[in-house]
PDB file of C-alpha atoms in Angstrom:
ATOM      1  CA  UNK K  21       0.000   0.000   0.000  1.00  0.00           C
ATOM      2  CA  UNK K  22       1.273   3.406  -0.931  1.00  0.00           C
ATOM      3  CA  UNK K  23       1.280   6.393   1.345  1.00  0.00           C
ATOM      4  CA  UNK K  24      -0.119   9.795   0.599  1.00  0.00           C
ATOM      5  CA  UNK K  25       2.935  11.971   0.980  1.00  0.00           C
ATOM      6  CA  UNK K  26       3.397  13.406   4.435  1.00  0.00           C
ATOM      7  CA  UNK K  27       0.144  11.892   5.629  1.00  0.00           C
ATOM      8  CA  UNK K  28       1.484   8.334   5.662  1.00  0.00           C
ATOM      9  CA  UNK K  29       1.728   8.299   9.456  1.00  0.00           C
ATOM     10  CA  UNK K  30      -1.887   9.416   9.819  1.00  0.00           C
ATOM     11  CA  UNK K  31      -3.963   7.380   7.435  1.00  0.00           C
ATOM     12  CA  UNK K  32      -2.979   4.821   4.836  1.00  0.00           C
ATOM     13  CA  UNK K  33      -3.611   5.258   1.138  1.00  0.00           C
ATOM     14  CA  UNK K  34      -5.518   2.368  -0.400  1.00  0.00           C
ATOM     15  CA  UNK K  35      -6.583   1.337  -3.866  1.00  0.00           C
ATOM     16  CA  UNK K  36     -10.148   0.056  -3.818  1.00  0.00           C
ATOM     17  CA  UNK K  37     -11.330  -2.648  -6.155  1.00  0.00           C
ATOM     18  CA  UNK K  38     -13.733  -2.082  -9.012  1.00  0.00           C
ATOM     19  CA  UNK K  39     -13.594  -0.089 -12.212  1.00  0.00           C
ATOM     20  CA  UNK K  40     -12.129   3.414 -12.255  1.00  0.00           C
ATOM     21  CA  UNK K  41     -14.272   6.516 -12.022  1.00  0.00           C
ATOM     22  CA  UNK K  42     -13.949   7.113 -15.756  1.00  0.00           C
ATOM     23  CA  UNK K  43     -16.303   4.158 -16.226  1.00  0.00           C
ATOM     24  CA  UNK K  44     -18.902   6.941 -16.249  1.00  0.00           C
ATOM     25  CA  UNK K  45     -17.351   8.248 -19.446  1.00  0.00           C
ATOM     26  CA  UNK K  46     -19.937   6.535 -21.656  1.00  0.00           C
ATOM     27  CA  UNK K  47     -22.588   8.852 -20.257  1.00  0.00           C
ATOM     28  CA  UNK K  48     -22.857  12.278 -21.850  1.00  0.00           C
ATOM     29  CA  UNK K  49     -22.213  15.299 -19.659  1.00  0.00           C
ATOM     30  CA  UNK K  50     -25.818  16.445 -20.062  1.00  0.00           C
ATOM     31  CA  UNK K  51     -27.351  12.975 -19.666  1.00  0.00           C
ATOM     32  CA  UNK K  52     -29.151  12.036 -16.477  1.00  0.00           C
ATOM     33  CA  UNK K  53     -28.738   8.749 -14.651  1.00  0.00           C
ATOM     34  CA  UNK K  54     -31.604   7.233 -12.678  1.00  0.00           C
ATOM     35  CA  UNK K  55     -30.679   5.151  -9.649  1.00  0.00           C
ATOM     36  CA  UNK K  56     -32.866   3.095  -7.352  1.00  0.00           C
ATOM     37  CA  UNK K  57     -31.333   2.998  -3.881  1.00  0.00           C
ATOM     38  CA  UNK K  58     -33.264   0.456  -1.825  1.00  0.00           C
ATOM     39  CA  UNK K  59     -36.560   1.711  -3.217  1.00  0.00           C
ATOM     40  CA  UNK K  60     -35.690   5.432  -3.354  1.00  0.00           C
ATOM     41  CA  UNK K  61     -35.075   6.958  -6.786  1.00  0.00           C
ATOM     42  CA  UNK K  62     -32.413   9.534  -7.568  1.00  0.00           C
ATOM     43  CA  UNK K  63     -31.944  11.312 -10.887  1.00  0.00           C
ATOM     44  CA  UNK K  64     -28.504  12.860 -11.277  1.00  0.00           C
ATOM     45  CA  UNK K  65     -26.485  14.307 -14.122  1.00  0.00           C
ATOM     46  CA  UNK K  66     -23.105  12.880 -14.994  1.00  0.00           C
ATOM     47  CA  UNK K  67     -21.436  16.129 -13.895  1.00  0.00           C
ATOM     48  CA  UNK K  68     -23.026  15.992 -10.468  1.00  0.00           C
ATOM     49  CA  UNK K  69     -22.113  12.332 -10.040  1.00  0.00           C
ATOM     50  CA  UNK K  70     -18.485  13.092 -10.796  1.00  0.00           C
ATOM     51  CA  UNK K  71     -18.314  15.668  -8.001  1.00  0.00           C
ATOM     52  CA  UNK K  72     -18.895  12.870  -5.488  1.00  0.00           C
ATOM     53  CA  UNK K  73     -15.909  11.205  -3.789  1.00  0.00           C
ATOM     54  CA  UNK K  74     -14.327   8.307  -5.609  1.00  0.00           C
ATOM     55  CA  UNK K  75     -14.975   5.828  -2.803  1.00  0.00           C
ATOM     56  CA  UNK K  76     -18.695   6.720  -2.944  1.00  0.00           C
ATOM     57  CA  UNK K  77     -18.807   6.183  -6.711  1.00  0.00           C
ATOM     58  CA  UNK K  78     -17.150   2.796  -6.271  1.00  0.00           C
ATOM     59  CA  UNK K  79     -19.764   1.914  -3.652  1.00  0.00           C
ATOM     60  CA  UNK K  80     -22.609   3.020  -5.920  1.00  0.00           C
ATOM     61  CA  UNK K  81     -21.231   1.251  -8.993  1.00  0.00           C
ATOM     62  CA  UNK K  82     -18.997  -1.644  -7.842  1.00  0.00           C
ATOM     63  CA  UNK K  83     -19.364  -3.312 -11.267  1.00  0.00           C
ATOM     64  CA  UNK K  84     -19.222  -0.140 -13.314  1.00  0.00           C
ATOM     65  CA  UNK K  85     -22.091   1.998 -14.508  1.00  0.00           C
ATOM     66  CA  UNK K  86     -22.730  -0.331 -17.437  1.00  0.00           C
ATOM     67  CA  UNK K  87     -22.415  -3.929 -16.242  1.00  0.00           C
ATOM     68  CA  UNK K  88     -21.592  -6.667 -18.701  1.00  0.00           C
ATOM     69  CA  UNK K  89     -24.512  -7.239 -21.029  1.00  0.00           C
ATOM     70  CA  UNK K  90     -25.988  -3.759 -20.499  1.00  0.00           C
ATOM     71  CA  UNK K  91     -26.421  -1.533 -23.497  1.00  0.00           C
ATOM     72  CA  UNK K  92     -23.637   1.016 -23.199  1.00  0.00           C
ATOM     73  CA  UNK K  93     -25.423   3.494 -25.408  1.00  0.00           C
ATOM     74  CA  UNK K  94     -27.528   4.887 -22.600  1.00  0.00           C
ATOM     75  CA  UNK K  95     -30.590   4.115 -20.520  1.00  0.00           C
ATOM     76  CA  UNK K  96     -34.110   3.423 -21.669  1.00  0.00           C
ATOM     77  CA  UNK K  97     -36.859   5.645 -20.327  1.00  0.00           C
ATOM     78  CA  UNK K  98     -37.664   4.619 -16.772  1.00  0.00           C
ATOM     79  CA  UNK K  99     -34.658   2.285 -16.582  1.00  0.00           C
ATOM     80  CA  UNK K 100     -32.978   2.692 -13.194  1.00  0.00           C
ATOM     81  CA  UNK K 101     -29.672   1.340 -11.950  1.00  0.00           C
ATOM     82  CA  UNK K 102     -30.311  -0.817  -8.881  1.00  0.00           C
ATOM     83  CA  UNK K 103     -27.924   0.247  -6.114  1.00  0.00           C
ATOM     84  CA  UNK K 104     -27.532  -1.251  -2.642  1.00  0.00           C
ATOM     85  CA  UNK K 105     -26.656   1.956  -0.788  1.00  0.00           C
ATOM     86  CA  UNK K 106     -28.256   3.945   2.012  1.00  0.00           C
ATOM     87  CA  UNK K 107     -30.460   6.572   0.285  1.00  0.00           C
ATOM     88  CA  UNK K 108     -30.463   8.863   3.340  1.00  0.00           C
ATOM     89  CA  UNK K 109     -26.665   8.927   3.306  1.00  0.00           C
ATOM     90  CA  UNK K 110     -26.547   9.880  -0.379  1.00  0.00           C
ATOM     91  CA  UNK K 111     -29.244  12.534   0.101  1.00  0.00           C
ATOM     92  CA  UNK K 112     -27.269  14.088   2.968  1.00  0.00           C
ATOM     93  CA  UNK K 113     -24.182  14.246   0.758  1.00  0.00           C
ATOM     94  CA  UNK K 114     -26.038  15.692  -2.235  1.00  0.00           C
ATOM     95  CA  UNK K 115     -27.701  18.372  -0.106  1.00  0.00           C
ATOM     96  CA  UNK K 116     -24.341  19.391   1.371  1.00  0.00           C
ATOM     97  CA  UNK K 117     -22.558  19.481  -1.987  1.00  0.00           C
ATOM     98  CA  UNK K 118     -25.369  21.488  -3.596  1.00  0.00           C
ATOM     99  CA  UNK K 119     -25.391  23.992  -0.747  1.00  0.00           C
ATOM    100  CA  UNK K 120     -21.643  24.535  -1.063  1.00  0.00           C
ATOM    101  CA  UNK K 121     -21.888  24.825  -4.856  1.00  0.00           C
ATOM    102  CA  UNK K 122     -24.381  27.676  -4.487  1.00  0.00           C
ATOM    103  CA  UNK K 123     -21.848  29.704  -2.492  1.00  0.00           C
ATOM    104  CA  UNK K 124     -19.154  29.624  -5.180  1.00  0.00           C
ATOM    105  CA  UNK K 125     -18.899  33.081  -6.836  1.00  0.00           C
ATOM    106  CA  UNK K 126     -19.816  33.197 -10.488  1.00  0.00           C
ATOM    107  CA  UNK K 127     -19.775  36.915 -11.358  1.00  0.00           C
ATOM    108  CA  UNK K 128     -16.697  39.039 -11.904  1.00  0.00           C
ATOM    109  CA  UNK K 129     -17.203  41.243  -8.850  1.00  0.00           C
ATOM    110  CA  UNK K 130     -17.307  38.292  -6.484  1.00  0.00           C
ATOM    111  CA  UNK K 131     -14.222  36.833  -8.084  1.00  0.00           C
ATOM    112  CA  UNK K 132     -12.374  40.127  -7.758  1.00  0.00           C
ATOM    113  CA  UNK K 133     -13.311  40.379  -4.084  1.00  0.00           C
ATOM    114  CA  UNK K 134     -12.138  36.841  -3.436  1.00  0.00           C
ATOM    115  CA  UNK K 135      -8.888  37.578  -5.241  1.00  0.00           C
ATOM    116  CA  UNK K 136      -8.264  40.591  -3.027  1.00  0.00           C
ATOM    117  CA  UNK K 137      -8.908  38.497   0.068  1.00  0.00           C
ATOM    118  CA  UNK K 138      -6.331  36.044  -1.213  1.00  0.00           C
ATOM    119  CA  UNK K 139      -3.615  38.644  -0.752  1.00  0.00           C
ATOM    120  CA  UNK K 140      -3.968  38.357   3.040  1.00  0.00           C
ATOM    121  CA  UNK K 141      -2.556  34.885   3.429  1.00  0.00           C
ATOM    122  CA  UNK K 142      -5.616  32.736   2.711  1.00  0.00           C
ATOM    123  CA  UNK K 143      -4.888  29.076   2.072  1.00  0.00           C
ATOM    124  CA  UNK K 144      -5.042  28.561  -1.719  1.00  0.00           C
ATOM    125  CA  UNK K 145      -7.216  25.725  -2.980  1.00  0.00           C
ATOM    126  CA  UNK K 146      -4.962  23.916  -5.425  1.00  0.00           C
ATOM    127  CA  UNK K 147      -5.600  20.139  -5.262  1.00  0.00           C
ATOM    128  CA  UNK K 148      -3.055  19.564  -7.991  1.00  0.00           C
ATOM    129  CA  UNK K 149      -0.351  20.741  -5.647  1.00  0.00           C
ATOM    130  CA  UNK K 150       1.046  23.191  -8.173  1.00  0.00           C
ATOM    131  CA  UNK K 151       1.521  26.915  -7.901  1.00  0.00           C
ATOM    132  CA  UNK K 152       0.131  27.844 -11.280  1.00  0.00           C
ATOM    133  CA  UNK K 153      -3.299  29.234 -12.009  1.00  0.00           C
ATOM    134  CA  UNK K 154      -4.831  32.570 -11.271  1.00  0.00           C
ATOM    135  CA  UNK K 155      -6.353  33.316  -7.916  1.00  0.00           C
ATOM    136  CA  UNK K 156      -9.678  34.077  -9.523  1.00  0.00           C
ATOM    137  CA  UNK K 157      -9.705  30.433 -10.636  1.00  0.00           C
ATOM    138  CA  UNK K 158      -9.184  29.096  -7.115  1.00  0.00           C
ATOM    139  CA  UNK K 159     -11.922  31.378  -5.809  1.00  0.00           C
ATOM    140  CA  UNK K 160     -14.353  29.444  -7.992  1.00  0.00           C
ATOM    141  CA  UNK K 161     -13.533  26.198  -6.212  1.00  0.00           C
ATOM    142  CA  UNK K 162     -14.594  24.778  -2.886  1.00  0.00           C
ATOM    143  CA  UNK K 163     -13.057  21.849  -1.087  1.00  0.00           C
ATOM    144  CA  UNK K 164     -15.158  19.389   0.910  1.00  0.00           C
ATOM    145  CA  UNK K 165     -13.704  16.969   3.445  1.00  0.00           C
ATOM    146  CA  UNK K 166     -15.546  13.647   3.316  1.00  0.00           C
ATOM    147  CA  UNK K 167     -15.166  11.335   6.301  1.00  0.00           C
ATOM    148  CA  UNK K 168     -16.924   7.982   6.563  1.00  0.00           C
ATOM    149  CA  UNK K 169     -16.861   5.448   9.393  1.00  0.00           C
ATOM    150  CA  UNK K 170     -17.829   1.807   9.002  1.00  0.00           C
ATOM    151  CA  UNK K 171     -18.266   0.345  12.470  1.00  0.00           C
ATOM    152  CA  UNK K 172     -18.550  -3.449  12.787  1.00  0.00           C
ATOM    153  CA  UNK K 173     -19.457  -4.658  16.260  1.00  0.00           C
ATOM    154  CA  UNK K 174     -19.279  -8.088  17.842  1.00  0.00           C
ATOM    155  CA  UNK K 175     -21.353  -8.621  20.959  1.00  0.00           C
ATOM    156  CA  UNK K 176     -20.036 -10.934  23.672  1.00  0.00           C
ATOM    157  CA  UNK K 177     -22.836 -13.013  25.268  1.00  0.00           C
ATOM    158  CA  UNK K 178     -23.490 -11.680  28.751  1.00  0.00           C
ATOM    159  CA  UNK K 179     -24.558 -15.070  30.090  1.00  0.00           C
ATOM    160  CA  UNK K 180     -24.233 -18.752  29.329  1.00  0.00           C
ATOM    161  CA  UNK K 181     -26.850 -20.727  27.429  1.00  0.00           C
ATOM    162  CA  UNK K 182     -28.357 -17.655  25.795  1.00  0.00           C
ATOM    163  CA  UNK K 183     -30.786 -18.484  23.007  1.00  0.00           C
ATOM    164  CA  UNK K 184     -30.416 -17.294  19.439  1.00  0.00           C
ATOM    165  CA  UNK K 185     -33.530 -15.116  19.503  1.00  0.00           C
ATOM    166  CA  UNK K 186     -32.505 -13.470  22.780  1.00  0.00           C
ATOM    167  CA  UNK K 187     -29.007 -12.867  21.463  1.00  0.00           C
ATOM    168  CA  UNK K 188     -30.418 -11.158  18.374  1.00  0.00           C
ATOM    169  CA  UNK K 189     -32.433  -8.862  20.630  1.00  0.00           C
ATOM    170  CA  UNK K 190     -29.285  -8.018  22.606  1.00  0.00           C
ATOM    171  CA  UNK K 191     -27.408  -7.234  19.370  1.00  0.00           C
ATOM    172  CA  UNK K 192     -30.169  -4.885  18.250  1.00  0.00           C
ATOM    173  CA  UNK K 193     -30.103  -3.193  21.654  1.00  0.00           C
ATOM    174  CA  UNK K 194     -26.309  -2.838  21.397  1.00  0.00           C
ATOM    175  CA  UNK K 195     -26.736  -1.222  17.974  1.00  0.00           C
ATOM    176  CA  UNK K 196     -29.160   1.315  19.418  1.00  0.00           C
ATOM    177  CA  UNK K 197     -26.703   2.138  22.204  1.00  0.00           C
ATOM    178  CA  UNK K 198     -23.825   2.558  19.741  1.00  0.00           C
ATOM    179  CA  UNK K 199     -25.919   4.781  17.476  1.00  0.00           C
ATOM    180  CA  UNK K 200     -26.263   7.235  20.351  1.00  0.00           C
ATOM    181  CA  UNK K 201     -22.457   7.570  20.547  1.00  0.00           C
ATOM    182  CA  UNK K 202     -22.428   9.968  17.620  1.00  0.00           C
ATOM    183  CA  UNK K 203     -19.430  12.179  18.356  1.00  0.00           C
ATOM    184  CA  UNK K 204     -17.056  12.063  15.397  1.00  0.00           C
ATOM    185  CA  UNK K 205     -13.905  11.911  17.478  1.00  0.00           C
ATOM    186  CA  UNK K 206     -15.256   9.935  20.445  1.00  0.00           C
ATOM    187  CA  UNK K 207     -13.653   6.747  19.115  1.00  0.00           C
ATOM    188  CA  UNK K 208     -10.265   8.447  18.784  1.00  0.00           C
ATOM    189  CA  UNK K 209     -10.102  10.382  22.040  1.00  0.00           C
ATOM    190  CA  UNK K 210      -9.260   7.297  24.058  1.00  0.00           C
ATOM    191  CA  UNK K 211      -5.708   7.660  22.809  1.00  0.00           C
ATOM    192  CA  UNK K 212      -5.388  11.298  21.788  1.00  0.00           C
ATOM    193  CA  UNK K 213      -2.341  12.102  23.914  1.00  0.00           C
ATOM    194  CA  UNK K 214      -0.079  14.685  22.246  1.00  0.00           C
ATOM    195  CA  UNK K 215       2.194  13.223  19.601  1.00  0.00           C
ATOM    196  CA  UNK K 216       0.103  10.136  18.849  1.00  0.00           C
ATOM    197  CA  UNK K 217      -1.239   9.239  15.416  1.00  0.00           C
ATOM    198  CA  UNK K 218      -4.779   9.803  16.669  1.00  0.00           C
ATOM    199  CA  UNK K 219      -3.974  13.277  17.991  1.00  0.00           C
ATOM    200  CA  UNK K 220      -2.301  14.150  14.676  1.00  0.00           C
ATOM    201  CA  UNK K 221      -5.354  13.024  12.727  1.00  0.00           C
ATOM    202  CA  UNK K 222      -7.699  15.048  14.935  1.00  0.00           C
ATOM    203  CA  UNK K 223      -5.450  18.095  14.554  1.00  0.00           C
ATOM    204  CA  UNK K 224      -5.455  17.799  10.771  1.00  0.00           C
ATOM    205  CA  UNK K 225      -9.234  17.411  10.512  1.00  0.00           C
ATOM    206  CA  UNK K 226     -10.036  20.232  12.932  1.00  0.00           C
ATOM    207  CA  UNK K 227      -7.590  22.535  11.159  1.00  0.00           C
ATOM    208  CA  UNK K 228      -9.287  21.704   7.871  1.00  0.00           C
ATOM    209  CA  UNK K 229     -12.911  22.263   8.790  1.00  0.00           C
ATOM    210  CA  UNK K 230     -14.229  20.077  11.609  1.00  0.00           C
ATOM    211  CA  UNK K 231     -14.673  21.034  15.267  1.00  0.00           C
ATOM    212  CA  UNK K 232     -13.703  18.870  18.233  1.00  0.00           C
ATOM    213  CA  UNK K 233     -17.315  18.454  19.368  1.00  0.00           C
ATOM    214  CA  UNK K 234     -18.837  17.794  15.919  1.00  0.00           C
ATOM    215  CA  UNK K 235     -21.252  14.928  15.476  1.00  0.00           C
ATOM    216  CA  UNK K 236     -21.770  12.668  12.485  1.00  0.00           C
ATOM    217  CA  UNK K 237     -24.043  14.280   9.906  1.00  0.00           C
ATOM    218  CA  UNK K 238     -25.591  10.911   9.078  1.00  0.00           C
ATOM    219  CA  UNK K 239     -25.404   7.754  11.194  1.00  0.00           C
ATOM    220  CA  UNK K 240     -27.461   4.603  10.642  1.00  0.00           C
ATOM    221  CA  UNK K 241     -27.275   0.839  10.871  1.00  0.00           C
ATOM    222  CA  UNK K 242     -27.027  -1.333   7.791  1.00  0.00           C
ATOM    223  CA  UNK K 243     -30.016  -3.661   7.224  1.00  0.00           C
ATOM    224  CA  UNK K 244     -29.558  -7.147   8.716  1.00  0.00           C
ATOM    225  CA  UNK K 245     -25.922  -6.473   9.632  1.00  0.00           C
ATOM    226  CA  UNK K 246     -24.045  -5.652  12.815  1.00  0.00           C
ATOM    227  CA  UNK K 247     -22.665  -2.588  11.042  1.00  0.00           C
ATOM    228  CA  UNK K 248     -23.177   1.131  11.620  1.00  0.00           C
ATOM    229  CA  UNK K 249     -22.209   3.548   8.835  1.00  0.00           C
ATOM    230  CA  UNK K 250     -21.576   7.206   9.580  1.00  0.00           C
ATOM    231  CA  UNK K 251     -20.804  10.148   7.320  1.00  0.00           C
ATOM    232  CA  UNK K 252     -19.543  13.638   8.093  1.00  0.00           C
ATOM    233  CA  UNK K 253     -18.824  16.484   5.683  1.00  0.00           C
ATOM    234  CA  UNK K 254     -17.044  19.770   6.221  1.00  0.00           C
ATOM    235  CA  UNK K 255     -16.094  22.547   3.855  1.00  0.00           C
ATOM    236  CA  UNK K 256     -12.342  22.985   3.727  1.00  0.00           C
ATOM    237  CA  UNK K 257     -11.482  26.216   5.466  1.00  0.00           C
ATOM    238  CA  UNK K 258     -10.195  28.752   2.966  1.00  0.00           C
ATOM    239  CA  UNK K 259      -9.977  31.586   5.480  1.00  0.00           C
ATOM    240  CA  UNK K 260      -7.080  30.247   7.541  1.00  0.00           C
ATOM    241  CA  UNK K 261      -4.493  32.979   7.980  1.00  0.00           C
ATOM    242  CA  UNK K 262      -1.047  32.436   9.361  1.00  0.00           C
ATOM    243  CA  UNK K 263      -1.427  35.348  11.763  1.00  0.00           C
ATOM    244  CA  UNK K 264      -4.538  33.798  13.309  1.00  0.00           C
ATOM    245  CA  UNK K 265      -3.892  30.061  13.584  1.00  0.00           C
ATOM    246  CA  UNK K 266      -0.206  29.699  12.911  1.00  0.00           C
ATOM    247  CA  UNK K 267       1.676  28.179  10.008  1.00  0.00           C
ATOM    248  CA  UNK K 268       1.220  24.671  11.438  1.00  0.00           C
ATOM    249  CA  UNK K 269      -2.573  24.890  11.070  1.00  0.00           C
ATOM    250  CA  UNK K 270      -2.177  26.165   7.517  1.00  0.00           C
ATOM    251  CA  UNK K 271       0.069  23.218   6.708  1.00  0.00           C
ATOM    252  CA  UNK K 272      -2.398  20.779   8.268  1.00  0.00           C
ATOM    253  CA  UNK K 273      -5.265  22.121   6.165  1.00  0.00           C
ATOM    254  CA  UNK K 274      -3.158  21.978   3.003  1.00  0.00           C
ATOM    255  CA  UNK K 275      -2.192  18.376   3.791  1.00  0.00           C
ATOM    256  CA  UNK K 276      -5.822  17.343   3.330  1.00  0.00           C
ATOM    257  CA  UNK K 277      -5.518  18.175  -0.366  1.00  0.00           C
ATOM    258  CA  UNK K 278      -3.279  15.115  -0.658  1.00  0.00           C
ATOM    259  CA  UNK K 279      -6.471  13.076  -0.434  1.00  0.00           C
ATOM    260  CA  UNK K 280      -8.149  14.670  -3.451  1.00  0.00           C
ATOM    261  CA  UNK K 281      -9.520  11.743  -5.484  1.00  0.00           C
ATOM    262  CA  UNK K 282      -7.283   9.476  -3.401  1.00  0.00           C
ATOM    263  CA  UNK K 283      -9.431   7.795  -0.747  1.00  0.00           C
ATOM    264  CA  UNK K 284      -7.468   6.611   2.249  1.00  0.00           C
ATOM    265  CA  UNK K 285      -8.337   4.373   5.160  1.00  0.00           C
ATOM    266  CA  UNK K 286      -7.451   3.777   8.750  1.00  0.00           C
ATOM    267  CA  UNK K 287      -8.626   0.729  10.707  1.00  0.00           C
ATOM    268  CA  UNK K 288      -8.455  -0.052  14.408  1.00  0.00           C
ATOM    269  CA  UNK K 289     -10.055  -2.301  17.030  1.00  0.00           C
ATOM    270  CA  UNK K 290     -11.267  -1.513  20.520  1.00  0.00           C
ATOM    271  CA  UNK K 291     -13.171  -3.218  23.281  1.00  0.00           C
ATOM    272  CA  UNK K 292     -15.961  -1.287  24.997  1.00  0.00           C
ATOM    273  CA  UNK K 293     -18.471  -1.923  27.748  1.00  0.00           C
ATOM    274  CA  UNK K 294     -21.969  -0.573  27.221  1.00  0.00           C
ATOM    275  CA  UNK K 295     -24.212   0.477  30.106  1.00  0.00           C
ATOM    276  CA  UNK K 296     -27.994   0.225  30.344  1.00  0.00           C
ATOM    277  CA  UNK K 297     -28.449  -2.047  27.332  1.00  0.00           C
ATOM    278  CA  UNK K 298     -31.992  -3.376  26.985  1.00  0.00           C
ATOM    279  CA  UNK K 299     -32.135  -7.054  27.941  1.00  0.00           C
ATOM    280  CA  UNK K 300     -28.891  -6.926  29.910  1.00  0.00           C
ATOM    281  CA  UNK K 301     -29.882  -6.258  33.491  1.00  0.00           C
ATOM    282  CA  UNK K 302     -27.447  -5.304  36.245  1.00  0.00           C
ATOM    283  CA  UNK K 303     -24.249  -5.609  34.194  1.00  0.00           C
ATOM    284  CA  UNK K 304     -22.315  -4.105  31.352  1.00  0.00           C
ATOM    285  CA  UNK K 305     -22.351  -5.575  27.871  1.00  0.00           C
ATOM    286  CA  UNK K 306     -18.935  -6.233  26.368  1.00  0.00           C
ATOM    287  CA  UNK K 307     -18.586  -5.409  22.688  1.00  0.00           C
ATOM    288  CA  UNK K 308     -15.638  -5.598  20.297  1.00  0.00           C
ATOM    289  CA  UNK K 309     -15.626  -2.815  17.731  1.00  0.00           C
ATOM    290  CA  UNK K 310     -13.766  -2.572  14.434  1.00  0.00           C
ATOM    291  CA  UNK K 311     -13.736   0.947  13.001  1.00  0.00           C
ATOM    292  CA  UNK K 312     -12.723   1.747   9.443  1.00  0.00           C
ATOM    293  CA  UNK K 313     -12.367   5.420   8.569  1.00  0.00           C
ATOM    294  CA  UNK K 314     -12.295   6.493   4.936  1.00  0.00           C
ATOM    295  CA  UNK K 315     -11.058   9.995   4.194  1.00  0.00           C
ATOM    296  CA  UNK K 316     -11.206  11.788   0.850  1.00  0.00           C
ATOM    297  CA  UNK K 317     -11.229  15.345  -0.452  1.00  0.00           C
ATOM    298  CA  UNK K 318     -13.678  16.522  -3.092  1.00  0.00           C
ATOM    299  CA  UNK K 319     -13.350  19.781  -4.987  1.00  0.00           C
ATOM    300  CA  UNK K 320     -16.344  21.514  -6.556  1.00  0.00           C
ATOM    301  CA  UNK K 321     -15.731  23.846  -9.471  1.00  0.00           C
ATOM    302  CA  UNK K 322     -13.019  21.860 -11.261  1.00  0.00           C
ATOM    303  CA  UNK K 323     -13.478  21.112 -14.943  1.00  0.00           C
TER     304      UNK K 323
END
């Protein structure tokens, strides 16, 4: 596995399976794609789809947009791509991306104002890492930090000779208890002493756009699985000035651009004890948790 530049000690770069994003290339820029996500329909243009993070596109289309045997020339009227993905999670992401897109200046006066602000030490948004390009170009872009957590949990029976049906009830109760633990960084703060990998990751994300007490924007259990998926989005801060937060914070925010179109993951295990779980009277329920964080940067306004 390759590392993403200076971020190798924080989160590990990974190459996910499946076809590349350009598998959407057979769809015209002005053509709409209809998707059926567990009974909920979405109609999106190719351009809007391509603003989404790469790891989300690979989740939506693990076999490519046009699976083998499908007519690659387009979609028939009413033909929807069947997708096994949480529709509420996608809707949350689309709403956030659309809201940010509406704030990007489009007229000359707004661009000029943004360019003047750029002379005061604002972090430039250049995902390519280069120094070229006019400032009025970067003012037409907005970076979005996309953070996803996949939490698998394994419940330890709290008594001997527990029946299957009762154990299923305990697992559901454990899921409800875990859903309430919705602080983004609550799973990291157990080992956030200064200098640790966890503390470094928190510092980078809070410098970029998150706050220490932020909660997941969307958090829900997967159907018929002991899995909880969470999603949080934050606009990359473009108003960080060296005089206000220090050069270290500026560097941390810039480091996030290493993850533009390069999803990265971090995985860790922990054992927890849950209190007041339904069906478990007078004792704590022991649960093993496996967390997988996926981090990626998206940039709106690039062509």
